[in-house]
Amino acid sequence: MAHLAPFVLLLAAAAAAPAAAAAAPAERLSLAECMARGGVELIGSDHPGYDAARRTYNGFSSAWPTGVALPATAAQAAAAVRCARAAGVPVNPRCGGHGNEGESVITGHLTLDLQRLAAVRLSRDKQTVRVGGGATMGQLLAGLWRQSNGTRGFPSGSKFSVGVAGFVLGGGFGSFHRWAGLGADQLIALTGVTAAGGLITANATHHADLLWASRGGGGGKFVVVTEMVLATMDLSGGTTNFEFAVPHDRAIETMVWFQAWALGLPNRFIPRSGIEPDPTSPGRVTYFIAGRFFGGEADAKAALLAAGLEVSSGGLARLSDLTFTYERDILRSFATENELGAALAGGADLLSVMSNRSTFEFEYNWYFKYRSLILDAPLPRDALAIVLDAAQEYPGFHVEVKFLGGAVAAVPPEASAASHLRRGAIIFILRGTKVARAPPAAAAGAAGACLDAAGAAAAAAAAGAEVRAGSHNATRTIKAVAASLGAPVRSYINFRDSDVPSFVPDYRAAYYGDNVAALECLKAKYDPGDLFRQPLDIEPPPGGAPPGCAPLLARLGAATAAYSRQLGARVARGAAAGAGRAGGRR
C-alpha cells in the first residue's frame, strides 16, 4: 500500500481544497475599493472633477480613462499599480501631460497622475538634486534657483509646464544641450514602481540596464518613476541670446550656409534656425537664425567673429545684423516663451508663478502637433526648398532646425538609449501650434455663459482645424524631405507621431533605432505583461525574453555604469570647486 500513499495524499488535498476555499473566500475588490483601501485618491468617471482630470495639454487628445489616480507618496503609487494590475487595467503615468499623442491619458486605462510627488531638494554641495516624478520643469528650475541663490540650473527646455520625468526619460534636448548635455545625461539614479507593484531603485550598481533605458528610451514603459537624482549645471555666468531675421530673397542660401557653419561652433553656442508665421503680416512667414551663448555679450560677439561669422557667410550675415540680449537671469528669458509677461508686469513673483501649475491652465486651450527628423548632416538645398515651399503654402506651422553635437556627442552612443541623438547632427522639427481663444461673452448671466460656451467651442473647432490642416502638410513635408535625402527616417521619441507608421514600415526603428532588441528584452524583464502600454510603444516579445537578452543587457548596463562613473567624477569636481570657493570667502 506504500505506493498508494502519494495518491491518497493528493485525494485528501483535493477534498480539503473546497473546504479551505469556503472557509476563506478570495476577496475581490473593485478598482475604486482597492484604491480606497490603499489610501489613494481616485477620480472616476462619475466624479465631478473627471473632465478636468482627464485633460491633457493637447486639444487633439480626447480620451476617457477608467480613472485618474493621485498618489501622494511612492508607496501610494505602488498601491495604485497593484490595484490596476489586479483589475486588469493598463497604467499610464502622467507628470506634465504634454505628450504629442496624449499618451498619458488613454481610454480604458488608469492615468497615474504624479503631480503630488513634486518635491525638489538640492544637495548641500549644490551638484545634485532629488526631483519628484511629478515635478514640472518650472517647479524644478524655480526650486534650484531658490535653493542655490540663482547659481544652479538644469539643461531643460524652455516650457515651464513640461514634466521633468518625461523630458529626461525621452532624452531631453532643449536650451542647453550642446553645452551641458541632454537631460538624460544628468540622470544619476531613479526610484520607480514596477509592474508587479513593488519599489525599485536603478543606478550604476543596481539595475543598471534599467538606468540605461531611462536615459533616453522614453518614459512610461518599464516602471513608473517616482523620484530621480539629477546632476545640476552652473548658471552663474548668464547667457546672451542672438537673432537675425533673414531676408526672404536670401533665405535658402543663408540657411544652407548657417547649418554647415553652426555645426562647427564651440559648445558654448546653442544655435538654431527656422521659419515661423509673421505676426505682423498674416499669410506670410519669417526666416531666422538664432542661438544662445553661455557668457556675456562681448564674449559672444568675439566668439562669433573668431568662428568666422562674417568671412564664412560671404556677406550673408554680419555681426551688425544680429540682435543681442544678455540675460543674467536665464529664467527671465524663458518668461516670454511661457506667456508670463502680463503676470510679471502686474508685479507677480516669477519663481512663484512658474512653479504654480495653475498658472498654465490657459495651455489647455492649445492644439499642437510635432513632427521630427534626426539627420546626420545639414539639410541640403533641395530639401530646404521643399520645406520653404511648404511653409509658404501653409504659413501656420513652425519649422525649426536645432543643432546637436557638442556635449551630446561626447557621451558614447552605447552608454544610453538616446543613441539617435548622439549620432545626429541636427534635429529638424515641424510643429503646428494654435491657441483656441474664445471671444468674451456679450451678455451676463445664463445667456452670457451660453455664449461663452459657444464661443469656446467655435474657437476650439477653428484652432483644431487649422492645426490639423498644417499637420497633414507637415506629414507630406517630412515624407518628401526624407525621400529626397534617401535616408532612413529617425525621429525623437518625445515627439511620437501617429502618422509615422503610414510612411515608415517599422516605426520602432524610427524611434529606437538599433536599440529595439534591447528595449524588448527590458520589457520582458520588467513588464512582461505589458501593464505600462502606450501608442507606438515597445512590446514584450511574444515568447518571453530570447536567449541573447542576458548578455546584451549586461553589456549595456556596464556601458551606462561606466558613464555614471564619469558623471560622478564631474559632480565630485564641482563639489570640490564649490568647497574651494566657499573656503576662500571665509
Coordinates of C-alpha atoms in Angstrom, one line a residue:
M1 CA 0.0 0.0 0.0
A2 CA 3.0 2.3 0.3
H3 CA 2.8 3.0 -3.5
L4 CA -0.7 4.4 -3.0
A5 CA 0.4 7.0 -0.3
P6 CA 1.0 9.9 -2.8
F7 CA -2.4 9.2 -4.4
V8 CA -4.1 9.2 -1.0
L9 CA -2.5 12.4 0.0
L10 CA -3.5 14.0 -3.3
L11 CA -7.1 13.0 -2.8
A12 CA -7.0 14.3 0.7
A13 CA -5.6 17.6 -0.5
A14 CA -8.3 17.8 -3.2
A15 CA -11.0 17.2 -0.7
A16 CA -9.7 19.8 1.6
A17 CA -9.3 22.5 -1.0
P18 CA -13.1 23.3 -1.4
A19 CA -13.4 23.4 2.4
A20 CA -10.5 25.8 2.7
A21 CA -11.9 28.0 -0.1
A22 CA -15.3 28.1 1.6
A23 CA -13.6 29.0 4.9
A24 CA -11.6 31.8 3.4
P25 CA -13.2 33.1 0.1
A26 CA -10.9 35.2 -2.0
E27 CA -11.8 38.9 -1.6
R28 CA -12.4 40.7 -4.9
L29 CA -12.3 44.4 -4.7
S30 CA -13.3 46.9 -7.4
L31 CA -10.7 49.3 -8.6
A32 CA -12.2 52.1 -6.5
E33 CA -12.4 49.9 -3.4
C34 CA -8.8 48.8 -3.8
M35 CA -7.6 52.4 -4.2
A36 CA -9.6 53.5 -1.2
R37 CA -8.0 50.7 0.9
G38 CA -4.6 51.9 -0.2
G39 CA -5.4 55.5 0.7
V40 CA -5.1 56.6 -3.0
E41 CA -7.4 59.3 -4.3
L42 CA -9.2 58.1 -7.4
I43 CA -11.2 60.4 -9.7
G44 CA -13.6 58.1 -11.6
S45 CA -15.9 58.9 -14.5
D46 CA -18.7 59.7 -12.0
H47 CA -16.6 62.3 -10.2
P48 CA -17.5 65.9 -10.8
G49 CA -13.8 66.6 -11.4
Y50 CA -13.4 63.9 -14.0
D51 CA -13.5 66.1 -17.1
A52 CA -10.8 68.4 -15.7
A53 CA -8.7 65.5 -14.5
R54 CA -8.6 63.8 -17.9
R55 CA -7.4 66.8 -19.9
T56 CA -4.0 66.9 -21.5
Y57 CA -2.3 70.0 -22.9
N58 CA -3.1 68.9 -26.5
G59 CA -6.6 69.7 -27.5
F60 CA -6.5 66.8 -30.1
S61 CA -6.4 64.3 -27.3
S62 CA -9.8 63.4 -26.0
A63 CA -9.8 60.1 -24.0
W64 CA -11.9 58.6 -21.3
P65 CA -9.6 56.8 -18.8
T66 CA -11.0 54.3 -16.3
G67 CA -9.9 56.8 -13.7
V68 CA -7.2 59.2 -12.7
A69 CA -5.3 58.2 -9.5
L70 CA -3.5 60.9 -7.5
P71 CA -0.9 59.2 -5.2
A72 CA 0.8 61.4 -2.6
T73 CA 3.7 59.1 -1.9
A74 CA 5.7 56.4 -3.7
A75 CA 4.0 53.8 -1.5
Q76 CA 0.6 55.0 -2.7
A77 CA 1.8 54.9 -6.3
A78 CA 2.8 51.3 -5.8
A79 CA -0.6 50.5 -4.3
A80 CA -2.3 52.1 -7.3
V81 CA -0.3 50.0 -9.7
R82 CA -1.2 46.8 -7.7
C83 CA -4.8 47.8 -7.8
A84 CA -4.8 48.4 -11.5
R85 CA -2.9 45.1 -12.1
A86 CA -5.5 43.2 -10.1
A87 CA -8.3 44.8 -12.0
G88 CA -6.6 44.1 -15.4
V89 CA -6.4 47.8 -16.2
P90 CA -3.3 49.2 -18.1
V91 CA -1.5 52.1 -16.4
N92 CA -0.1 55.3 -17.9
P93 CA 1.9 57.7 -15.6
R94 CA 1.5 61.4 -16.1
C95 CA 3.9 64.1 -14.8
G96 CA 3.3 67.0 -17.1
G97 CA 0.7 65.9 -19.7
H98 CA 2.5 67.4 -22.8
G99 CA 2.6 64.1 -24.8
N100 CA 2.3 64.7 -28.5
E101 CA -0.3 62.0 -28.8
G102 CA -1.8 62.5 -25.3
E103 CA -0.2 59.2 -24.3
S104 CA -0.6 59.7 -20.6
V105 CA -4.5 59.6 -20.9
I106 CA -5.9 56.7 -22.8
T107 CA -9.4 55.4 -22.9
G108 CA -9.9 52.3 -20.7
H109 CA -6.5 52.8 -18.9
L110 CA -5.7 54.2 -15.5
T111 CA -3.9 57.6 -15.5
L112 CA -1.4 57.7 -12.6
D113 CA -1.1 61.4 -12.1
L114 CA 2.1 62.1 -10.1
Q115 CA 1.7 65.9 -9.6
R116 CA 1.7 65.4 -5.8
L117 CA 5.2 63.9 -6.0
A118 CA 6.9 67.1 -7.0
A119 CA 9.5 67.8 -4.3
V120 CA 12.8 69.5 -5.3
R121 CA 15.7 69.0 -2.9
L122 CA 19.1 70.4 -3.8
S123 CA 22.1 68.7 -2.2
R124 CA 24.3 70.6 0.2
D125 CA 27.1 70.9 -2.3
K126 CA 24.5 72.0 -4.9
Q127 CA 25.8 69.5 -7.5
T128 CA 22.8 67.2 -7.5
V129 CA 19.1 67.4 -6.9
R130 CA 16.3 65.0 -5.9
V131 CA 13.2 65.6 -8.0
G132 CA 9.8 64.0 -7.6
G133 CA 8.4 62.1 -10.5
G134 CA 5.6 64.5 -11.0
A135 CA 7.6 67.8 -10.9
T136 CA 7.3 70.2 -13.8
M137 CA 10.2 72.0 -15.3
G138 CA 9.0 75.2 -13.8
Q139 CA 9.0 73.6 -10.3
L140 CA 12.5 72.2 -10.8
L141 CA 14.1 75.4 -12.2
A142 CA 12.4 77.6 -9.5
G143 CA 13.4 75.2 -6.8
L144 CA 17.0 75.2 -7.9
W145 CA 17.1 78.9 -8.3
R146 CA 15.7 79.5 -4.7
Q147 CA 18.0 76.9 -3.1
S148 CA 21.2 78.0 -4.9
N149 CA 20.6 81.7 -4.9
G150 CA 20.4 81.7 -8.7
T151 CA 23.6 79.8 -9.4
R152 CA 22.4 76.3 -10.3
G153 CA 20.1 75.1 -13.1
F154 CA 19.3 72.1 -15.3
P155 CA 19.7 71.6 -19.1
S156 CA 16.0 71.9 -19.7
G157 CA 13.7 73.1 -22.5
S158 CA 12.1 76.5 -22.1
K159 CA 8.5 75.4 -21.3
F160 CA 7.8 75.5 -17.6
S161 CA 4.7 73.2 -17.7
V162 CA 6.6 70.2 -19.2
G163 CA 7.1 67.3 -16.9
V164 CA 10.7 66.7 -15.8
A165 CA 10.5 62.9 -15.9
G166 CA 9.0 62.7 -19.4
F167 CA 11.7 65.2 -20.7
V168 CA 14.6 63.2 -19.1
L169 CA 13.4 59.7 -19.9
G170 CA 12.9 60.6 -23.6
G171 CA 16.4 62.1 -23.9
G172 CA 15.7 65.8 -23.3
F173 CA 17.3 68.2 -25.7
G174 CA 16.4 71.9 -25.4
S175 CA 18.1 75.2 -24.5
F176 CA 21.4 73.9 -23.1
H177 CA 22.2 70.5 -24.6
R178 CA 25.4 71.4 -26.6
W179 CA 26.9 73.0 -23.5
A180 CA 25.7 70.7 -20.7
G181 CA 24.4 67.6 -22.4
L182 CA 20.9 66.1 -22.7
G183 CA 18.5 66.0 -19.8
A184 CA 19.1 62.2 -19.8
D185 CA 22.8 62.7 -19.4
Q186 CA 22.2 64.2 -15.9
L187 CA 20.3 61.2 -14.6
I188 CA 22.3 59.5 -11.8
A189 CA 19.6 57.3 -10.2
L190 CA 15.8 56.8 -10.1
T191 CA 13.2 55.1 -7.9
G192 CA 10.2 53.7 -9.5
V193 CA 7.2 51.3 -9.2
T194 CA 7.4 48.0 -11.1
A195 CA 4.6 46.4 -13.0
A196 CA 4.3 44.0 -10.0
G197 CA 3.7 47.0 -7.7
G198 CA 7.0 47.0 -5.9
L199 CA 9.5 49.7 -5.5
I200 CA 12.8 49.5 -7.4
T201 CA 16.0 51.7 -7.5
A202 CA 18.2 51.9 -10.6
N203 CA 21.7 53.3 -10.5
A204 CA 25.2 52.4 -11.6
T205 CA 25.3 49.3 -9.4
H206 CA 21.7 48.2 -9.2
H207 CA 19.5 47.5 -12.2
A208 CA 21.9 49.4 -14.4
D209 CA 20.1 48.1 -17.5
L210 CA 17.0 50.0 -16.4
L211 CA 19.1 53.1 -15.9
W212 CA 20.4 52.7 -19.4
A213 CA 16.9 52.6 -20.8
S214 CA 15.8 55.5 -18.7
R215 CA 18.5 57.7 -20.3
G216 CA 16.6 58.3 -23.5
G217 CA 14.4 55.2 -24.2
G218 CA 11.2 57.0 -23.4
G219 CA 9.0 57.2 -20.3
G220 CA 6.2 55.1 -19.0
K221 CA 7.4 51.8 -20.5
F222 CA 9.2 49.8 -17.8
V223 CA 8.5 51.4 -14.4
V224 CA 6.6 54.4 -13.0
V225 CA 9.3 56.9 -12.0
T226 CA 8.6 58.4 -8.6
E227 CA 11.9 60.1 -7.9
M228 CA 15.1 61.0 -9.8
V229 CA 18.6 62.1 -8.8
L230 CA 19.9 64.5 -11.3
A231 CA 23.2 66.4 -11.8
T232 CA 22.8 70.2 -11.9
M233 CA 24.6 72.8 -14.0
D234 CA 26.3 76.1 -13.3
L235 CA 24.3 79.2 -14.3
S236 CA 26.4 81.9 -12.6
G237 CA 27.7 83.5 -15.8
G238 CA 24.4 84.3 -17.5
T239 CA 23.7 83.9 -21.2
T240 CA 23.5 86.0 -24.3
N241 CA 20.8 85.4 -26.9
F242 CA 21.3 86.5 -30.6
E243 CA 19.0 86.6 -33.6
F244 CA 19.0 87.6 -37.2
A245 CA 15.9 88.0 -39.4
V246 CA 16.9 86.6 -42.8
P247 CA 15.7 88.4 -45.9
H248 CA 13.2 86.4 -48.0
D249 CA 15.3 86.6 -51.1
R250 CA 18.3 85.1 -49.4
A251 CA 16.5 82.5 -47.2
I252 CA 17.8 79.3 -48.8
E253 CA 21.4 80.3 -49.3
T254 CA 21.6 81.8 -45.8
M255 CA 20.1 78.7 -44.2
V256 CA 22.4 76.4 -46.2
W257 CA 25.4 78.4 -45.0
F258 CA 24.2 78.7 -41.4
Q259 CA 23.7 74.9 -41.0
A260 CA 27.2 74.0 -42.1
W261 CA 28.8 76.8 -40.1
A262 CA 26.8 76.3 -36.9
L263 CA 27.8 72.7 -36.6
G264 CA 31.4 73.8 -36.1
L265 CA 30.7 76.4 -33.4
P266 CA 32.1 75.9 -29.9
N267 CA 29.9 74.1 -27.4
R268 CA 29.1 77.4 -25.6
F269 CA 26.8 78.1 -28.5
I270 CA 23.3 76.5 -28.8
P271 CA 22.4 77.6 -32.4
R272 CA 19.1 77.2 -34.2
S273 CA 17.3 78.3 -37.3
G274 CA 13.8 78.2 -38.7
I275 CA 10.7 79.6 -40.2
E276 CA 7.7 80.9 -38.4
P277 CA 4.5 82.8 -39.1
D278 CA 5.0 86.6 -39.5
P279 CA 3.0 88.2 -36.6
T280 CA 2.8 91.5 -38.5
S281 CA 1.6 90.1 -41.8
P282 CA -1.0 87.2 -41.8
G283 CA -0.3 84.7 -44.5
R284 CA 3.5 85.4 -44.6
V285 CA 6.4 83.8 -42.9
T286 CA 9.7 85.0 -41.5
Y287 CA 13.1 83.2 -41.6
F288 CA 15.6 83.4 -38.7
I289 CA 18.9 82.3 -37.5
A290 CA 19.4 82.5 -33.7
G291 CA 21.1 81.0 -30.7
R292 CA 22.2 81.2 -27.1
F293 CA 25.8 81.7 -25.8
F294 CA 26.9 80.9 -22.3
G295 CA 28.6 84.1 -21.3
G296 CA 28.4 87.8 -21.8
E297 CA 27.6 89.8 -24.9
A298 CA 31.2 90.9 -25.6
D299 CA 32.4 87.4 -25.3
A300 CA 29.6 86.2 -27.6
K301 CA 30.5 88.7 -30.3
A302 CA 34.2 87.9 -30.1
A303 CA 33.5 84.2 -30.3
L304 CA 31.2 84.6 -33.4
L305 CA 33.9 86.6 -35.2
A306 CA 36.6 84.1 -34.2
A307 CA 34.4 81.3 -35.6
G308 CA 34.3 83.2 -39.0
L309 CA 30.8 84.6 -38.9
E310 CA 31.4 87.4 -41.5
V311 CA 34.1 85.6 -43.5
S312 CA 32.4 82.2 -43.9
S313 CA 28.9 83.7 -44.7
G314 CA 30.3 85.7 -47.7
G315 CA 28.3 88.7 -46.6
L316 CA 25.1 86.8 -45.9
A317 CA 25.3 87.7 -42.2
R318 CA 27.3 90.4 -40.4
L319 CA 27.8 91.0 -36.7
S320 CA 25.9 94.3 -37.1
D321 CA 22.8 92.3 -38.5
L322 CA 22.4 90.4 -35.2
T323 CA 20.4 91.5 -32.3
F324 CA 21.9 90.6 -28.9
T325 CA 20.3 90.3 -25.5
Y326 CA 22.2 89.5 -22.4
E327 CA 20.3 87.7 -19.6
R328 CA 21.9 87.4 -16.2
D329 CA 18.7 85.7 -15.1
I330 CA 18.1 82.9 -17.6
L331 CA 14.6 82.3 -16.2
R332 CA 13.5 85.7 -17.3
S333 CA 14.5 84.9 -20.9
F334 CA 12.0 82.0 -20.7
A335 CA 9.2 84.1 -19.3
T336 CA 8.1 85.4 -22.7
E337 CA 8.0 82.0 -24.2
N338 CA 5.7 80.9 -21.4
E339 CA 3.4 83.9 -21.9
L340 CA 4.1 85.3 -18.4
G341 CA 4.8 88.9 -19.4
A342 CA 1.4 90.1 -18.2
A343 CA 1.7 88.4 -14.9
L344 CA 5.2 89.8 -14.3
A345 CA 4.2 93.3 -15.4
G346 CA 1.5 93.1 -12.7
G347 CA 4.1 92.6 -10.1
A348 CA 3.9 88.8 -9.7
D349 CA 7.0 86.9 -8.5
L350 CA 8.5 84.9 -11.3
L351 CA 9.5 81.9 -9.2
S352 CA 6.1 81.6 -7.6
V353 CA 4.3 81.9 -11.0
M354 CA 6.5 79.4 -12.9
S355 CA 6.2 76.8 -10.1
N356 CA 2.5 77.0 -9.8
R357 CA 0.7 74.5 -12.1
S358 CA -2.5 76.6 -12.2
T359 CA -0.5 79.4 -14.0
F360 CA -0.6 77.3 -17.1
E361 CA -4.3 76.4 -17.2
F362 CA -4.6 78.5 -20.3
E363 CA -2.4 76.0 -22.1
Y364 CA -5.3 73.5 -22.1
N365 CA -6.6 75.6 -25.0
W366 CA -3.7 74.6 -27.2
Y367 CA -3.8 72.4 -30.2
F368 CA -0.4 71.2 -31.3
K369 CA 1.3 68.5 -33.3
Y370 CA 5.1 67.9 -33.7
R371 CA 6.9 66.1 -36.5
S372 CA 10.7 65.4 -36.3
L373 CA 13.6 64.1 -38.3
I374 CA 17.0 63.4 -36.8
L375 CA 19.6 63.8 -39.5
D376 CA 23.3 63.0 -39.7
A377 CA 24.1 66.1 -41.9
P378 CA 22.6 69.5 -42.7
L379 CA 19.5 69.8 -44.9
P380 CA 20.8 70.3 -48.5
R381 CA 19.5 73.0 -50.8
D382 CA 16.8 70.7 -52.5
A383 CA 15.4 69.6 -49.1
L384 CA 15.3 73.2 -47.8
A385 CA 13.5 74.2 -50.9
I386 CA 10.8 71.6 -50.2
V387 CA 10.5 72.9 -46.6
L388 CA 10.3 76.6 -47.7
D389 CA 7.7 75.9 -50.3
A390 CA 5.6 74.0 -47.8
A391 CA 5.9 76.8 -45.2
Q392 CA 4.8 79.4 -47.8
E393 CA 1.9 77.2 -48.9
Y394 CA 0.7 76.8 -45.3
P395 CA 2.1 79.6 -43.1
G396 CA 0.5 78.3 -39.9
F397 CA 3.2 75.9 -38.9
H398 CA 6.7 76.4 -37.5
V399 CA 9.9 75.0 -38.8
E400 CA 12.9 74.7 -36.6
V401 CA 16.4 73.2 -37.1
K402 CA 18.2 72.5 -33.8
F403 CA 21.9 71.5 -33.8
L404 CA 23.1 68.5 -31.9
G405 CA 26.7 67.6 -31.3
G406 CA 28.8 69.2 -28.6
A407 CA 28.3 67.7 -25.2
V408 CA 25.6 65.4 -26.6
A409 CA 28.0 63.6 -28.9
A410 CA 30.7 63.4 -26.2
V411 CA 28.7 60.6 -24.5
P412 CA 29.3 57.2 -26.1
P413 CA 26.2 56.0 -28.0
E414 CA 26.1 52.7 -26.2
A415 CA 26.0 54.4 -22.8
S416 CA 22.3 55.3 -23.1
A417 CA 19.2 54.6 -25.1
A418 CA 19.5 58.1 -26.7
S419 CA 21.8 56.9 -29.5
H420 CA 19.7 58.6 -32.2
L421 CA 20.5 62.0 -30.6
R422 CA 24.2 61.1 -30.1
R423 CA 24.8 60.3 -33.7
G424 CA 22.7 63.0 -35.2
A425 CA 23.9 66.4 -36.5
I426 CA 20.6 68.2 -36.5
I427 CA 17.0 67.6 -35.5
F428 CA 14.5 69.0 -37.9
I429 CA 11.1 69.9 -36.4
L430 CA 7.8 70.8 -37.9
R431 CA 5.1 71.8 -35.5
G432 CA 1.6 73.3 -35.7
T433 CA 0.5 75.2 -32.7
K434 CA -2.7 77.2 -32.2
V435 CA -4.3 78.5 -29.1
A436 CA -8.1 78.5 -29.1
R437 CA -9.3 81.7 -27.5
A438 CA -13.0 82.2 -27.1
P439 CA -14.5 85.7 -27.6
P440 CA -15.8 87.5 -24.5
A441 CA -19.4 86.9 -23.5
A442 CA -21.8 89.5 -25.0
A443 CA -24.3 89.3 -22.1
A444 CA -24.3 88.4 -18.5
G445 CA -25.9 85.6 -16.6
A446 CA -27.0 82.3 -18.2
A447 CA -27.1 83.8 -21.7
G448 CA -23.6 85.0 -21.3
A449 CA -22.5 81.6 -20.2
C450 CA -24.1 80.0 -23.2
L451 CA -22.3 82.5 -25.5
D452 CA -19.1 81.8 -23.7
A453 CA -19.5 78.0 -24.2
A454 CA -20.5 78.5 -27.9
G455 CA -17.5 80.8 -28.4
A456 CA -15.1 78.4 -26.8
A457 CA -16.4 75.5 -28.9
A458 CA -16.1 77.6 -32.1
A459 CA -12.6 78.8 -31.2
A460 CA -11.6 75.2 -30.4
A461 CA -13.0 73.9 -33.7
A462 CA -11.3 76.6 -35.7
A463 CA -7.9 76.0 -33.9
G464 CA -8.1 72.3 -34.3
A465 CA -9.0 72.5 -38.0
E466 CA -6.1 74.9 -38.7
V467 CA -3.5 72.8 -36.9
R468 CA -4.9 69.6 -38.4
A469 CA -4.5 71.0 -41.9
G470 CA -1.0 72.1 -41.0
S471 CA -0.3 68.6 -39.5
H472 CA -1.2 66.9 -42.8
N473 CA 1.0 69.3 -44.7
A474 CA 3.8 68.7 -42.2
T475 CA 3.5 64.9 -42.7
R476 CA 3.7 65.4 -46.5
T477 CA 6.7 67.6 -46.0
I478 CA 8.5 65.2 -43.7
K479 CA 7.9 62.4 -46.2
A480 CA 9.2 64.5 -49.1
V481 CA 12.3 65.6 -47.2
A482 CA 13.1 62.0 -46.1
A483 CA 12.6 60.8 -49.7
S484 CA 14.8 63.5 -51.1
L485 CA 17.6 62.5 -48.7
G486 CA 17.3 58.8 -49.3
A487 CA 17.9 58.3 -45.6
P488 CA 16.0 56.2 -43.1
V489 CA 13.5 58.1 -41.0
R490 CA 14.7 58.6 -37.4
S491 CA 12.6 60.6 -35.0
Y492 CA 12.6 61.8 -31.5
I493 CA 10.6 59.6 -29.1
N494 CA 9.2 62.6 -27.1
F495 CA 7.6 63.8 -30.4
R496 CA 5.9 60.4 -31.1
D497 CA 3.6 60.8 -34.0
S498 CA 0.7 58.5 -35.0
D499 CA 1.3 59.3 -38.7
V500 CA 4.8 57.8 -38.7
P501 CA 3.6 54.2 -39.4
S502 CA 1.9 55.5 -42.6
F503 CA 5.3 56.1 -44.2
V504 CA 7.8 54.1 -42.1
P505 CA 7.5 50.3 -42.3
D506 CA 8.7 49.8 -38.8
Y507 CA 8.0 52.7 -36.5
R508 CA 10.1 51.2 -33.8
A509 CA 13.2 51.6 -36.0
A510 CA 12.3 55.2 -36.5
Y511 CA 12.1 55.9 -32.7
Y512 CA 14.5 53.4 -31.2
G513 CA 17.0 52.5 -34.0
D514 CA 19.4 49.8 -33.0
N515 CA 18.0 49.6 -29.5
V516 CA 14.8 47.8 -30.4
A517 CA 16.0 44.4 -29.3
A518 CA 17.5 45.7 -26.1
L519 CA 14.3 47.5 -25.2
E520 CA 12.2 44.4 -25.9
C521 CA 14.5 42.5 -23.6
L522 CA 13.9 45.1 -20.9
K523 CA 10.2 45.0 -21.4
A524 CA 10.2 41.2 -21.0
K525 CA 12.3 41.6 -17.8
Y526 CA 10.4 44.5 -16.1
D527 CA 6.9 44.5 -17.6
P528 CA 6.3 41.1 -19.3
G529 CA 2.5 41.5 -19.0
D530 CA 2.6 44.9 -20.8
L531 CA 0.8 46.8 -18.0
F532 CA 2.5 50.0 -18.9
R533 CA 1.4 50.3 -22.6
Q534 CA 1.1 53.4 -24.8
P535 CA 0.8 54.2 -28.5
L536 CA 3.8 53.4 -30.8
D537 CA 5.5 51.6 -27.9
I538 CA 7.8 48.7 -27.3
E539 CA 6.0 45.4 -26.6
P540 CA 7.4 42.4 -24.8
P541 CA 8.4 39.5 -27.1
P542 CA 5.6 37.0 -27.5
G543 CA 7.6 34.1 -26.3
G544 CA 9.3 35.9 -23.5
A545 CA 12.9 37.1 -23.4
P546 CA 15.0 35.5 -26.1
P547 CA 18.3 33.7 -25.1
G548 CA 20.6 36.6 -26.0
C549 CA 18.9 39.1 -23.6
A550 CA 21.0 38.5 -20.6
P551 CA 24.4 39.2 -22.2
L552 CA 23.0 42.2 -24.1
L553 CA 21.6 43.8 -21.1
A554 CA 24.7 43.1 -19.1
R555 CA 26.8 44.8 -21.7
L556 CA 24.6 47.9 -21.9
G557 CA 24.4 48.1 -18.1
A558 CA 28.2 48.1 -18.0
A559 CA 28.3 50.9 -20.6
T560 CA 25.9 53.1 -18.7
A561 CA 27.7 52.3 -15.4
A562 CA 30.9 53.5 -17.0
Y563 CA 29.3 56.7 -18.0
S564 CA 27.8 57.1 -14.5
R565 CA 31.4 57.0 -13.1
Q566 CA 32.3 59.8 -15.4
L567 CA 29.3 61.8 -14.3
G568 CA 30.1 61.1 -10.7
A569 CA 33.6 62.4 -11.2
R570 CA 32.2 65.6 -12.7
V571 CA 29.9 66.0 -9.8
A572 CA 32.8 65.5 -7.4
R573 CA 34.9 68.1 -9.2
G574 CA 32.1 70.6 -9.0
A575 CA 31.7 69.9 -5.3
A576 CA 35.4 70.3 -4.7
A577 CA 35.5 73.6 -6.7
G578 CA 32.5 74.9 -4.7
A579 CA 34.1 74.0 -1.4
G580 CA 37.2 75.8 -2.5
R581 CA 35.3 78.9 -3.4
A582 CA 33.4 78.8 -0.1
G583 CA 36.7 78.4 1.8
G584 CA 38.3 81.3 0.0
R585 CA 35.4 83.6 1.2
R586 CA 35.9 82.8 4.8

